[in-house]
XYZ file of C-alpha atoms in Angstrom:
772
model
C 0.000 0.000 0.000
C 1.420 3.369 -0.968
C 1.659 5.945 1.784
C 1.964 3.283 4.495
C 5.162 3.085 6.570
C 5.536 0.023 8.785
C 8.070 0.511 11.572
C 9.186 -2.778 13.058
C 10.357 -2.411 16.641
C 11.261 -4.335 19.688
C 8.744 -3.708 22.427
C 10.261 -1.696 25.301
C 13.490 -0.877 23.469
C 14.992 2.578 24.108
C 16.817 2.679 20.764
C 13.628 1.711 18.961
C 11.680 4.321 20.914
C 14.024 7.160 19.911
C 14.116 5.945 16.314
C 10.296 5.767 16.118
C 9.962 9.294 17.457
C 12.461 10.632 14.895
C 10.855 8.729 12.037
C 7.385 10.007 12.933
C 8.688 13.566 13.023
C 10.154 13.005 9.557
C 7.107 11.240 8.080
C 4.441 13.524 9.635
C 1.707 10.874 9.143
C -2.028 11.535 9.015
C -2.775 8.520 11.236
C -0.828 6.196 13.535
C -1.703 2.548 14.051
C -0.198 0.754 17.056
C -0.175 -2.899 17.985
C -2.724 -3.247 20.784
C -6.435 -3.880 21.499
C -8.679 -1.517 19.474
C -11.140 -1.222 22.372
C -8.535 1.081 23.960
C -8.804 3.731 21.239
C -10.916 5.913 23.507
C -8.258 5.741 26.219
C -5.459 7.130 24.058
C -6.329 10.750 24.875
C -5.592 10.056 28.549
C -1.977 9.074 27.852
C -0.385 12.551 28.260
C -1.730 12.718 31.815
C -0.316 9.319 32.796
C 3.062 8.642 34.332
C 4.624 5.447 32.937
C 5.089 2.630 33.484
C 1.401 1.968 32.990
C -0.557 -0.831 31.382
C -3.789 -1.315 29.539
C -5.932 -3.739 31.506
C -8.566 -5.727 29.650
C -10.887 -7.922 31.674
C -14.180 -9.747 31.417
C -16.527 -8.497 34.162
C -17.250 -11.240 36.658
C -14.452 -13.496 35.362
C -11.172 -12.386 36.970
C -9.239 -15.218 35.326
C -9.972 -13.680 31.916
C -7.808 -10.589 32.004
C -4.745 -9.314 30.191
C -2.252 -6.470 30.508
C -0.429 -4.461 27.814
C 2.435 -2.697 29.649
C 4.058 0.516 28.424
C 7.226 2.167 29.700
C 8.630 5.586 28.843
C 11.106 3.814 26.549
C 8.444 1.779 24.738
C 8.247 2.720 21.025
C 4.449 2.423 21.158
C 4.281 4.858 24.064
C 6.420 7.403 22.254
C 4.182 7.032 19.199
C 1.106 7.669 21.349
C 2.663 10.781 22.883
C 3.703 12.076 19.468
C 0.258 11.513 18.016
C -1.651 13.124 20.871
C 0.650 16.141 20.968
C 0.438 16.649 17.183
C -3.333 16.091 17.014
C -2.914 12.968 14.859
C -5.432 10.119 15.253
C -3.889 7.187 17.121
C -5.579 3.807 16.925
C -4.771 0.265 18.028
C -4.765 -2.386 15.316
C -4.295 -5.761 17.038
C -6.949 -8.423 17.545
C -9.658 -7.070 19.877
C -9.457 -8.111 23.515
C -13.028 -9.354 23.200
C -11.699 -12.129 20.965
C -8.361 -12.680 22.709
C -9.979 -13.176 26.121
C -12.628 -15.490 24.669
C -10.180 -17.835 22.934
C -8.848 -21.156 24.135
C -6.050 -20.722 26.665
C -3.531 -23.041 25.040
C -4.354 -22.039 21.488
C -4.007 -18.331 22.245
C -0.842 -18.634 24.297
C 1.969 -16.513 22.860
C 4.917 -18.382 21.513
C 7.607 -16.004 20.324
C 10.513 -14.729 22.331
C 11.338 -11.583 20.372
C 9.461 -9.330 22.747
C 6.525 -9.310 20.309
C 3.898 -11.259 22.175
C 0.241 -10.870 22.757
C -0.495 -10.022 26.373
C -0.508 -12.594 29.088
C -3.853 -13.263 30.736
C -3.133 -11.976 34.207
C -0.444 -14.543 34.643
C -2.846 -17.370 33.786
C -1.503 -18.219 30.338
C 1.597 -20.277 29.814
C 4.170 -19.641 27.137
C 4.717 -22.289 24.435
C 8.134 -21.608 22.858
C 7.617 -24.451 20.450
C 4.890 -22.667 18.495
C 7.435 -20.954 16.267
C 11.061 -19.941 16.221
C 12.701 -16.988 17.927
C 13.432 -14.553 15.058
C 15.769 -12.338 17.067
C 17.676 -15.445 18.152
C 18.001 -16.557 14.540
C 19.387 -13.189 13.445
C 21.761 -13.107 16.412
C 23.037 -16.587 15.604
C 23.587 -15.590 11.977
C 25.663 -12.636 13.178
C 27.767 -14.866 15.420
C 26.112 -13.890 18.735
C 25.101 -16.502 21.280
C 22.982 -13.948 23.186
C 20.027 -12.403 21.283
C 19.770 -9.581 23.852
C 23.371 -8.534 23.273
C 22.955 -8.622 19.477
C 19.863 -6.414 19.583
C 21.596 -3.925 21.887
C 24.646 -3.683 19.643
C 22.727 -3.442 16.367
C 19.758 -1.325 17.461
C 19.805 0.096 20.976
C 23.360 1.474 20.826
C 22.930 3.152 17.436
C 21.709 6.388 19.013
C 18.259 6.283 17.419
C 19.375 5.488 13.867
C 17.329 2.292 13.591
C 17.472 0.687 10.114
C 13.764 -0.144 9.765
C 14.176 -1.296 6.169
C 17.047 -3.629 7.032
C 15.107 -5.115 9.947
C 12.102 -5.666 7.675
C 14.227 -7.488 5.125
C 15.853 -9.622 7.809
C 12.478 -10.556 9.277
C 11.160 -11.458 5.833
C 14.071 -13.851 5.408
C 13.533 -15.358 8.842
C 9.798 -15.854 8.223
C 10.339 -17.830 5.040
C 8.993 -21.275 5.752
C 7.790 -20.216 9.196
C 4.497 -18.497 8.492
C 2.432 -18.278 11.675
C -0.939 -19.873 12.052
C -3.733 -20.008 14.572
C -3.834 -17.059 16.926
C -0.894 -15.243 15.280
C -2.536 -15.543 11.858
C -5.761 -14.044 13.222
C -3.822 -11.182 14.807
C -2.096 -10.281 11.555
C -5.328 -10.630 9.593
C -6.970 -8.102 11.898
C -3.975 -5.750 11.589
C -4.397 -5.779 7.803
C -8.138 -5.256 8.173
C -7.546 -2.178 10.350
C -4.942 -0.870 7.901
C -7.376 -1.225 4.972
C -10.058 0.599 6.940
C -7.677 3.511 7.628
C -6.782 3.762 3.938
C -10.454 3.635 2.998
C -11.163 6.519 5.395
C -8.848 8.711 3.334
C -5.673 8.831 5.373
C -2.833 9.364 2.920
C 0.189 8.857 5.167
C -0.183 6.068 7.726
C 2.498 4.936 10.174
C 2.174 1.462 11.677
C 4.211 0.650 14.798
C 4.345 -3.066 15.481
C 6.717 -5.819 16.535
C 9.443 -6.484 13.987
C 8.090 -10.001 13.416
C 4.850 -8.660 11.919
C 6.433 -6.291 9.385
C 6.459 -8.784 6.473
C 2.771 -9.537 7.097
C 1.879 -5.848 6.609
C 4.108 -5.035 3.602
C 4.569 -6.390 0.124
C 1.885 -8.555 -1.506
C -0.939 -8.890 1.019
C -3.719 -11.480 1.198
C -7.077 -10.315 -0.093
C -9.623 -8.764 2.225
C -11.865 -11.760 1.664
C -9.115 -14.131 2.767
C -8.504 -12.151 5.962
C -12.246 -11.986 6.676
C -12.412 -15.739 6.316
C -9.664 -16.133 8.928
C -11.546 -13.864 11.316
C -14.990 -15.335 10.723
C -16.674 -17.074 13.655
C -14.254 -16.009 16.381
C -15.608 -16.400 19.914
C -16.354 -13.127 21.654
C -16.886 -11.872 25.195
C -17.657 -8.509 26.712
C -14.343 -6.887 27.604
C -13.720 -3.681 29.512
C -10.455 -1.751 29.347
C -8.719 0.861 31.442
C -5.272 2.146 32.358
C -3.616 0.851 35.543
C -0.233 1.630 37.152
C 2.609 -0.750 36.365
C 6.023 -1.351 37.895
C 9.462 -1.984 36.489
C 9.731 -5.018 38.737
C 6.648 -6.486 37.079
C 7.928 -5.492 33.653
C 11.127 -7.444 34.344
C 9.313 -10.620 35.399
C 6.381 -10.530 32.976
C 6.107 -13.065 30.170
C 4.116 -11.840 27.213
C 3.949 -8.324 25.817
C 6.863 -7.323 28.057
C 8.850 -10.521 27.670
C 12.613 -10.355 27.624
C 12.905 -7.031 29.458
C 15.086 -8.188 32.315
C 16.617 -4.755 32.939
C 13.944 -2.041 32.629
C 15.878 0.337 34.858
C 18.909 0.101 32.563
C 16.745 0.638 29.469
C 15.089 3.644 31.106
C 18.544 5.078 31.733
C 19.602 4.515 28.104
C 16.478 6.325 26.947
C 16.779 9.258 29.332
C 20.574 9.662 29.000
C 21.591 9.107 25.367
C 24.853 10.983 25.949
C 27.560 9.447 28.162
C 25.220 6.719 29.518
C 28.010 4.625 31.063
C 29.496 7.515 33.024
C 26.101 8.656 34.282
C 25.076 5.118 35.219
C 28.184 4.380 37.284
C 27.948 7.771 38.990
C 24.365 6.936 40.009
C 25.478 3.488 41.188
C 28.100 5.132 43.380
C 25.391 7.339 44.875
C 23.232 4.298 45.671
C 26.148 2.632 47.462
C 27.026 5.796 49.360
C 23.417 6.069 50.562
C 23.925 2.651 52.173
C 27.059 3.806 53.987
C 29.617 2.298 51.605
C 32.738 4.304 50.824
C 32.774 5.015 47.086
C 34.769 7.943 45.723
C 34.954 9.749 42.391
C 38.169 7.871 41.713
C 36.232 4.611 41.940
C 33.761 5.866 39.348
C 36.512 6.981 36.947
C 38.287 3.645 37.198
C 34.996 1.731 36.728
C 34.246 3.723 33.567
C 37.688 2.863 32.189
C 37.235 -0.817 32.994
C 33.790 -0.968 31.352
C 35.158 0.642 28.205
C 38.123 -1.742 28.095
C 35.848 -4.767 28.457
C 33.641 -3.518 25.618
C 36.691 -3.016 23.373
C 38.012 -6.498 24.137
C 34.646 -7.994 23.242
C 34.228 -5.979 20.077
C 31.166 -4.076 21.240
C 30.357 -0.539 20.032
C 29.499 0.576 23.564
C 29.760 -0.935 27.004
C 26.523 -2.732 27.734
C 24.901 -3.760 30.965
C 27.182 -6.790 31.274
C 30.371 -4.740 31.085
C 29.017 -2.030 33.371
C 27.936 -4.598 35.955
C 31.316 -6.324 35.912
C 33.084 -2.982 36.304
C 30.823 -2.028 39.206
C 31.400 -5.393 40.861
C 35.187 -5.175 40.594
C 35.710 -1.492 41.418
C 32.686 0.052 43.160
C 31.607 -3.042 45.107
C 35.067 -4.554 45.550
C 33.683 -8.013 44.805
C 30.814 -7.803 47.312
C 27.818 -9.675 45.863
C 25.398 -7.971 48.260
C 26.393 -4.553 46.958
C 25.975 -5.785 43.371
C 22.536 -7.119 44.252
C 21.619 -3.705 45.655
C 22.525 -2.065 42.331
C 20.596 -4.777 40.517
C 17.474 -4.197 42.577
C 17.568 -0.407 42.744
C 18.890 0.451 39.295
C 18.940 -2.454 36.826
C 15.335 -3.392 37.574
C 14.286 -0.218 39.332
C 11.569 0.709 41.786
C 9.500 2.937 39.528
C 5.707 2.758 39.929
C 3.474 4.402 37.372
C 0.509 6.642 38.038
C -2.841 7.134 36.324
C -4.886 10.325 36.364
C -8.219 10.833 38.077
C -9.937 10.901 34.701
C -8.984 7.289 34.002
C -11.963 4.894 34.014
C -12.138 3.162 37.403
C -14.669 1.133 39.315
C -16.035 2.926 42.402
C -13.997 0.622 44.644
C -10.768 1.836 43.043
C -11.770 5.474 43.417
C -12.669 4.992 47.072
C -9.289 3.412 47.750
C -7.516 6.260 45.992
C -9.362 8.795 48.160
C -8.491 6.891 51.328
C -4.854 6.668 50.285
C -4.795 10.444 50.001
C -6.641 10.995 53.266
C -4.428 8.590 55.190
C -1.236 9.761 53.437
C -0.368 6.260 52.212
C 1.256 6.551 48.812
C 1.485 3.352 46.725
C 5.108 2.463 46.031
C 6.809 -0.303 44.084
C 9.507 -1.019 46.688
C 8.967 -2.441 50.158
C 8.235 0.267 52.714
C 7.892 -0.519 56.409
C 5.557 1.499 58.623
C 4.900 1.303 62.364
C 1.370 2.041 63.557
C 0.294 3.163 67.025
C -3.352 2.130 67.261
C -3.969 4.722 69.976
C -3.655 7.397 67.284
C -6.756 7.863 65.077
C -4.721 8.210 61.864
C -2.752 5.021 62.483
C -5.885 3.153 63.532
C -7.599 4.136 60.272
C -4.534 3.008 58.331
C -4.592 -0.352 60.073
C -8.312 -0.786 59.385
C -7.793 -0.031 55.696
C -4.948 -2.527 55.310
C -6.916 -5.273 57.067
C -9.988 -4.560 54.917
C -7.923 -4.788 51.755
C -6.463 -8.083 52.967
C -9.996 -9.465 53.223
C -10.513 -8.484 49.588
C -7.356 -10.272 48.512
C -5.455 -7.021 47.993
C -2.180 -7.758 49.736
C -0.832 -4.220 49.646
C 0.389 -4.595 53.232
C 2.031 -7.583 54.885
C 1.834 -7.573 58.712
C 5.090 -8.057 60.568
C 6.341 -8.384 64.134
C 5.511 -5.188 66.000
C 8.320 -3.466 67.847
C 7.890 -3.174 71.584
C 5.253 -4.685 73.823
C 1.505 -4.255 73.848
C -1.320 -4.884 71.419
C -1.594 -1.244 70.403
C 1.279 -1.463 67.898
C 1.441 -2.941 64.412
C 4.171 -3.134 61.811
C 3.383 -3.415 58.104
C 5.460 -3.794 54.968
C 3.761 -2.030 52.052
C 4.335 -2.803 48.387
C 1.893 -2.051 45.583
C 1.573 -4.528 42.722
C -0.386 -4.057 39.483
C -2.479 -7.150 40.199
C -4.086 -5.314 43.102
C -6.114 -3.223 40.648
C -7.434 -6.414 39.078
C -8.435 -7.706 42.536
C -10.305 -4.461 43.206
C -12.124 -4.754 39.890
C -12.931 -8.391 40.670
C -14.592 -7.414 43.954
C -16.302 -4.291 42.609
C -19.695 -6.009 42.769
C -19.380 -6.402 46.551
C -19.652 -2.686 47.255
C -18.720 0.796 46.126
C -16.423 1.431 49.102
C -13.637 -0.598 50.644
C -15.460 -0.984 53.964
C -18.719 -2.109 52.313
C -16.954 -4.559 50.007
C -14.878 -6.018 52.856
C -17.968 -6.472 55.032
C -19.823 -8.238 52.237
C -16.795 -10.416 51.532
C -16.646 -11.455 55.191
C -20.357 -12.329 55.165
C -19.885 -14.386 51.991
C -16.969 -16.294 53.517
C -18.987 -17.010 56.661
C -21.827 -18.386 54.570
C -19.687 -20.945 52.776
C -20.649 -24.449 53.856
C -17.062 -25.651 53.532
C -15.737 -23.139 56.081
C -13.939 -24.922 58.924
C -14.150 -23.866 62.553
C -10.610 -22.466 62.498
C -11.473 -20.491 59.349
C -14.468 -18.902 61.026
C -12.557 -17.967 64.177
C -9.851 -16.440 62.017
C -12.544 -14.559 60.126
C -13.905 -13.129 63.382
C -10.428 -11.903 64.223
C -10.019 -10.354 60.803
C -13.376 -8.581 61.062
C -12.364 -7.035 64.366
C -8.974 -6.015 63.029
C -10.685 -4.434 60.019
C -13.371 -2.743 62.165
C -16.323 -4.376 60.410
C -19.022 -4.514 63.122
C -21.761 -4.868 60.497
C -20.263 -8.178 59.350
C -19.751 -9.682 62.813
C -23.345 -10.878 63.493
C -23.351 -13.164 60.446
C -19.842 -14.430 61.167
C -20.550 -15.063 64.853
C -23.785 -16.873 64.024
C -21.944 -19.166 61.631
C -19.210 -19.705 64.208
C -21.688 -20.542 66.957
C -23.453 -23.089 64.750
C -20.181 -24.685 63.675
C -18.793 -24.839 67.226
C -21.973 -26.478 68.513
C -21.675 -29.294 65.994
C -17.910 -29.826 65.984
C -16.950 -32.625 68.383
C -13.237 -32.749 67.538
C -11.460 -31.212 70.513
C -8.363 -30.434 68.441
C -10.480 -28.265 66.138
C -11.758 -26.354 69.147
C -8.256 -26.008 70.555
C -6.976 -24.708 67.222
C -9.792 -22.158 67.058
C -9.753 -20.818 70.620
C -6.535 -18.711 70.503
C -7.797 -16.697 67.539
C -11.075 -16.049 69.354
C -9.313 -14.791 72.456
C -7.028 -12.584 70.368
C -10.036 -11.293 68.475
C -11.705 -10.113 71.656
C -8.493 -8.586 72.929
C -7.944 -6.706 69.664
C -11.551 -5.587 69.841
C -10.907 -4.105 73.275
C -7.772 -2.268 72.153
C -9.475 -0.897 69.045
C -12.708 0.003 70.806
C -14.695 -2.425 68.655
C -17.762 -4.086 70.136
C -18.067 -7.858 69.671
C -21.401 -8.788 71.183
C -21.724 -12.551 71.679
C -18.020 -13.256 71.218
C -17.242 -13.619 74.927
C -19.782 -16.349 75.546
C -18.597 -18.296 72.514
C -15.067 -18.216 73.917
C -16.330 -19.500 77.256
C -18.363 -22.230 75.553
C -15.425 -23.410 73.463
C -13.143 -23.564 76.517
C -15.678 -25.658 78.385
C -15.903 -28.083 75.471
C -12.118 -28.329 75.385
C -11.955 -29.097 79.107
C -14.562 -31.827 78.688
C -12.991 -33.411 75.616
C -9.273 -33.137 76.407
C -9.116 -36.081 78.897
C -10.343 -38.363 76.130
C -8.118 -36.831 73.448
C -4.871 -37.576 75.331
C -5.468 -41.328 75.368
C -3.468 -43.736 73.202
C -1.272 -41.241 71.348
C 1.818 -42.091 69.338
C 4.821 -39.788 69.167
C 3.529 -37.678 66.257
C 0.019 -37.278 67.632
C 1.396 -36.361 71.065
C 3.622 -33.657 69.568
C 0.678 -32.229 67.575
C -1.627 -32.198 70.599
C 1.064 -30.568 72.690
C 1.141 -27.583 70.310
C -2.593 -27.127 70.825
C -2.216 -27.426 74.610
C 0.461 -24.728 74.665
C -1.605 -22.448 72.416
C -4.729 -22.824 74.573
C -2.695 -22.274 77.745
C -1.314 -19.022 76.343
C -4.809 -17.943 75.315
C -6.303 -18.743 78.730
C -3.678 -16.492 80.286
C -5.439 -13.586 78.540
C -8.765 -14.407 80.192
C -9.846 -13.077 83.550
C -10.375 -15.734 86.230
C -13.539 -14.534 87.929
C -16.421 -17.024 88.002
C -18.470 -16.934 84.826
C -16.102 -14.408 83.301
C -15.428 -13.707 79.673
C -12.259 -12.264 78.197
C -11.095 -9.052 79.759
C -13.227 -6.170 78.685
C -16.246 -8.226 77.611
C -19.548 -6.575 78.265
C -22.114 -8.135 80.581
C -24.557 -8.342 77.724
C -22.113 -10.388 75.717
C -22.262 -13.268 78.197
C -25.927 -13.184 78.960
C -26.963 -15.957 76.630
C -25.047 -18.949 75.294
C -25.251 -19.791 71.595
C -27.605 -22.513 70.516
C -26.156 -25.912 71.256
C -23.432 -24.569 73.540
C -23.111 -26.044 77.038
C -24.571 -23.846 79.736
C -22.788 -23.773 83.079
C -19.724 -25.539 84.385
C -19.098 -29.087 83.142
C -19.191 -32.027 85.514
C -16.106 -32.228 87.684
C -15.307 -28.533 87.631
C -15.155 -26.788 90.997
C -18.042 -24.504 91.765
C -17.347 -20.939 90.724
C -14.178 -21.829 88.799
C -13.095 -19.206 86.289
C -11.514 -19.960 82.911
C -7.979 -20.237 84.263
C -9.023 -22.308 87.259
C -11.138 -24.605 85.124
C -8.303 -25.103 82.599
C -5.623 -25.783 85.218
C -7.989 -28.119 87.087
C -8.459 -30.118 83.896
C -4.706 -30.349 83.361
C -4.166 -31.390 86.992
C -6.684 -34.201 86.664
C -5.068 -35.447 83.467
C -1.510 -35.242 84.822
C -2.224 -37.817 87.540
C -3.114 -40.513 85.025
C -0.762 -43.409 84.304
C -1.644 -43.887 80.616
C -0.238 -40.625 79.280
C 2.427 -40.305 76.645
C 5.675 -39.222 78.284
C 5.795 -35.996 76.263
C 2.288 -35.008 77.383
C 2.877 -35.888 81.032
C 6.152 -33.981 81.187
C 4.685 -30.867 79.587
C 1.600 -30.845 81.817
C 3.841 -31.186 84.867
C 5.857 -28.172 83.756
C 2.762 -26.063 83.027
C 1.295 -26.842 86.435
C 4.617 -26.187 88.169
C 5.025 -22.789 86.482
C 1.419 -21.948 87.394
C 2.003 -22.691 91.069
C -0.338 -25.672 91.055
C 2.257 -28.350 92.004
C 4.570 -28.823 94.962
C 5.677 -32.344 94.101
C 7.340 -31.802 90.729
C 10.540 -33.394 91.995
C 8.710 -36.558 93.051
C 6.951 -36.719 89.685
C 10.243 -36.394 87.857
C 11.810 -39.029 90.062
C 9.022 -41.484 89.246
C 9.137 -40.656 85.528
C 12.871 -41.374 85.374
C 12.989 -44.364 87.681
C 14.565 -47.582 86.463
C 11.136 -49.084 85.948
C 10.430 -46.660 83.100
C 11.638 -47.287 79.559
C 14.469 -44.906 78.631
C 12.556 -43.636 75.572
C 9.536 -42.692 77.682
C 11.722 -41.030 80.292
C 13.467 -39.020 77.565
C 10.098 -37.947 76.147
C 9.025 -36.871 79.645
C 12.171 -34.777 79.995
C 11.572 -33.248 76.557
C 8.036 -32.214 77.474
C 9.058 -30.945 80.907
C 11.935 -28.841 79.615
C 10.043 -27.461 76.608
C 9.405 -24.297 78.598
C 13.137 -23.534 78.885
C 16.152 -24.798 80.788
C 16.495 -22.134 83.490
C 14.489 -24.341 85.846
C 17.403 -26.792 86.007
C 19.770 -23.934 86.806
C 17.718 -22.752 89.790
C 16.496 -26.093 91.141
C 19.460 -28.333 92.141
C 17.206 -31.275 92.969
C 15.663 -31.439 89.496
C 19.082 -31.042 87.919
C 20.442 -33.848 90.070
C 17.551 -36.112 89.041
C 18.193 -35.520 85.338
C 21.946 -35.929 85.823
C 21.529 -39.132 87.819
C 19.160 -40.609 85.278
C 21.528 -39.839 82.403
C 24.608 -41.254 84.127
C 22.668 -44.408 85.002
C 21.865 -45.251 81.383
C 23.817 -47.970 79.649
C 25.704 -47.126 76.493
C 23.047 -48.670 74.273
C 20.197 -46.932 76.123
C 21.983 -43.587 75.919
C 22.400 -44.003 72.155
C 18.678 -44.732 71.799
C 17.552 -41.586 73.648
C 20.311 -39.306 72.322
C 18.201 -37.795 69.462
C 15.479 -36.783 71.924
C 18.003 -35.337 74.342
C 19.802 -33.450 71.608
C 16.527 -31.962 70.396
C 15.558 -30.974 73.933
C 18.812 -29.400 75.053
C 19.553 -27.988 71.596
C 16.445 -25.819 71.895
C 17.876 -24.040 74.944
C 19.600 -20.720 74.517
C 23.410 -20.867 74.647
C 23.599 -19.096 78.062
C 21.144 -21.632 79.494
C 23.212 -24.576 78.255
C 26.369 -22.988 79.613
C 24.788 -22.366 83.039
C 23.509 -25.964 83.238
C 26.988 -27.260 82.418
C 28.536 -25.084 85.124
C 25.989 -26.346 87.656
C 26.705 -29.987 86.809
C 30.464 -29.439 87.016
C 30.284 -27.615 90.357
C 28.006 -30.294 91.790
C 30.520 -32.967 90.794
C 33.355 -31.002 92.371
C 31.461 -30.610 95.662
C 30.714 -34.315 95.719
C 34.374 -35.199 95.250
C 35.401 -32.907 98.077
C 32.759 -34.349 100.407
C 33.927 -37.920 99.740
C 37.632 -37.339 100.715
C 38.861 -39.847 103.395
C 39.874 -38.459 106.871
C 42.917 -39.897 108.724
C 41.597 -39.995 112.334
C 45.012 -40.715 113.825
C 46.627 -37.660 112.308
C 43.603 -35.517 113.171
C 43.445 -36.627 116.804
C 45.808 -33.920 118.061
C 43.884 -31.167 116.342
C 40.601 -32.516 117.662
C 41.925 -32.550 121.224
C 43.065 -28.938 120.916
C 39.690 -27.784 119.651
C 37.871 -29.611 122.432
C 40.052 -28.023 125.092
C 39.392 -24.593 123.692
C 35.647 -25.009 123.864
C 35.871 -26.403 127.380
C 35.278 -30.068 126.747
C 37.639 -32.802 127.772
C 38.649 -35.333 125.181
C 37.484 -38.871 125.820
């Protein structure tokens, strides 16, 4: 077609981007066609107000698995073409297969297969690449030129030419590569639609048309073309869905890891630098790298930078390269700036080679109400989305921090993992630590949950109610959901969740399920108190679950093997820690529970104290009484008996721990059981042996009394037990054992009565007693 210029590029290539911009300024076309979904034509006018990297998001409403992204960076040739067209008032249209067809097609059939950076978009990470569909054209050209690395060949031939990209030469090379390798299936449909769009533009009267597409497609859009009827036949009967498109922020980290439209871009930060600094890129890059290292406290001087620049240039000359590439620059930085330190090199890789840039979209960009509400809350709470990890500490006593915490917990319920909770610094439940990092997929999650509500709080509450209503929800899931609702301050969702929890707890007879669920319930009430959130009915459910545990635990500890005993012991420890948070007044609920919350037990829950409990026993008294009754049994696993003895001793409920240990380690007990008893008893730490000589002597005597074969049998258990102690504890125990042995030796020394007789007589005379 006369008047049509097809510019073959490599997606996200800085050299291609500069060359496209120069060629468009020379051609001054009437219309620009760009590889991409035509449904996005209406979004082109928003591009000047966006801050790349950004991506076109196409999705099928109600089907989150059917979604695709088309990323654009500042150094993408397509992005530069869009900016040129919008600034010059030239119509800019997309010419690829519509997203309505791409998202409706078969997953395997539509999967992209080329590795030249010219792929159709990935479906939100759901599609897999199939390299066997057709050859890698860039790899073929690189091999013909004697390069074993296609990336390095493209950089030398195109990116390092300063914008003088030989479009005609690339087109001829691609035509030669495509001989005998004509695409079919999805690729054939894409190229047929590109030709259809090109014909439509010509028919509309545009005299000079510029087409920007992947280099692979150039031969399909130039020279003798198939007839319109043939292309229509290829496109006839394609499946179709309703697709919606918008702009979303993107990150360089995602651009580096993405397979599809952004495939092969392993160093977006480096490419951004090449695009922004066409003059002296190596010098500027190494100077920036030195600044990054200095910010981390590393000593890097100007002399280091000068020497690194020289080394990079020498490496490029030795390898016959026109300009030092990323490989040479990285090696120079490693040798000179980092002095061989891999951690410093990794820092440069993360901060500069990949980069931490996060794009931004304008307020005029189409968004679902949920996205807009989140954006407003981010502004109000002064939480700016960032591509790199950012740690924040929240003091829940401050209204601003409390609102931030509520927002992050609500987003977590919606599957938007913007924040990851960490270990809070300091003591108390009024502090939280979060690590924030925004990912492009979060926008897709917000769109997916848009039907749940127009605000984050409404959508999170509805999501919690939906989760509670699922028949497959386990008891532990529901207790965790209660906790999450309190953390997210969703009082409107709690009634449904608590009702589901009460019904599930009343029917669940497995005591281990109850034990696994109780700690989260106690924490939930405690968090509710700290945050000022009411949790009506929660206190009585906690009380009911504890009563069920106390009734069922004596049966659950019977006939356990080693693995089952270890698993049950974890539940016992968790429940014991949770009970410590409960007040111990008769009929009490967790601290801070309102009287109304314990007025009525849930349907099916036991009312009153179970049989065998002392009258008026509170939660702690009831729990310890249950453990005391179990600990006196003779059929317990050694691990369970030892741990219960330790818990009761630490709680002040036992005064015969020494006798119990003596019986457990007597010669009548099997060495393996005695070792398990010791393991359970000492699981709470080894300081007890340091401060109680009798217990230490019992353990020492039992160990020294074992035969060699018996000691070998129990050695793994002993090593696991004592290996868990802190080093100071082990050292103190060793000192105690050594000093005890020394005292024993001194006490056993023989006395020569004949030689001592004179001294004895003298002492007796001094004290006024005659010697006999």
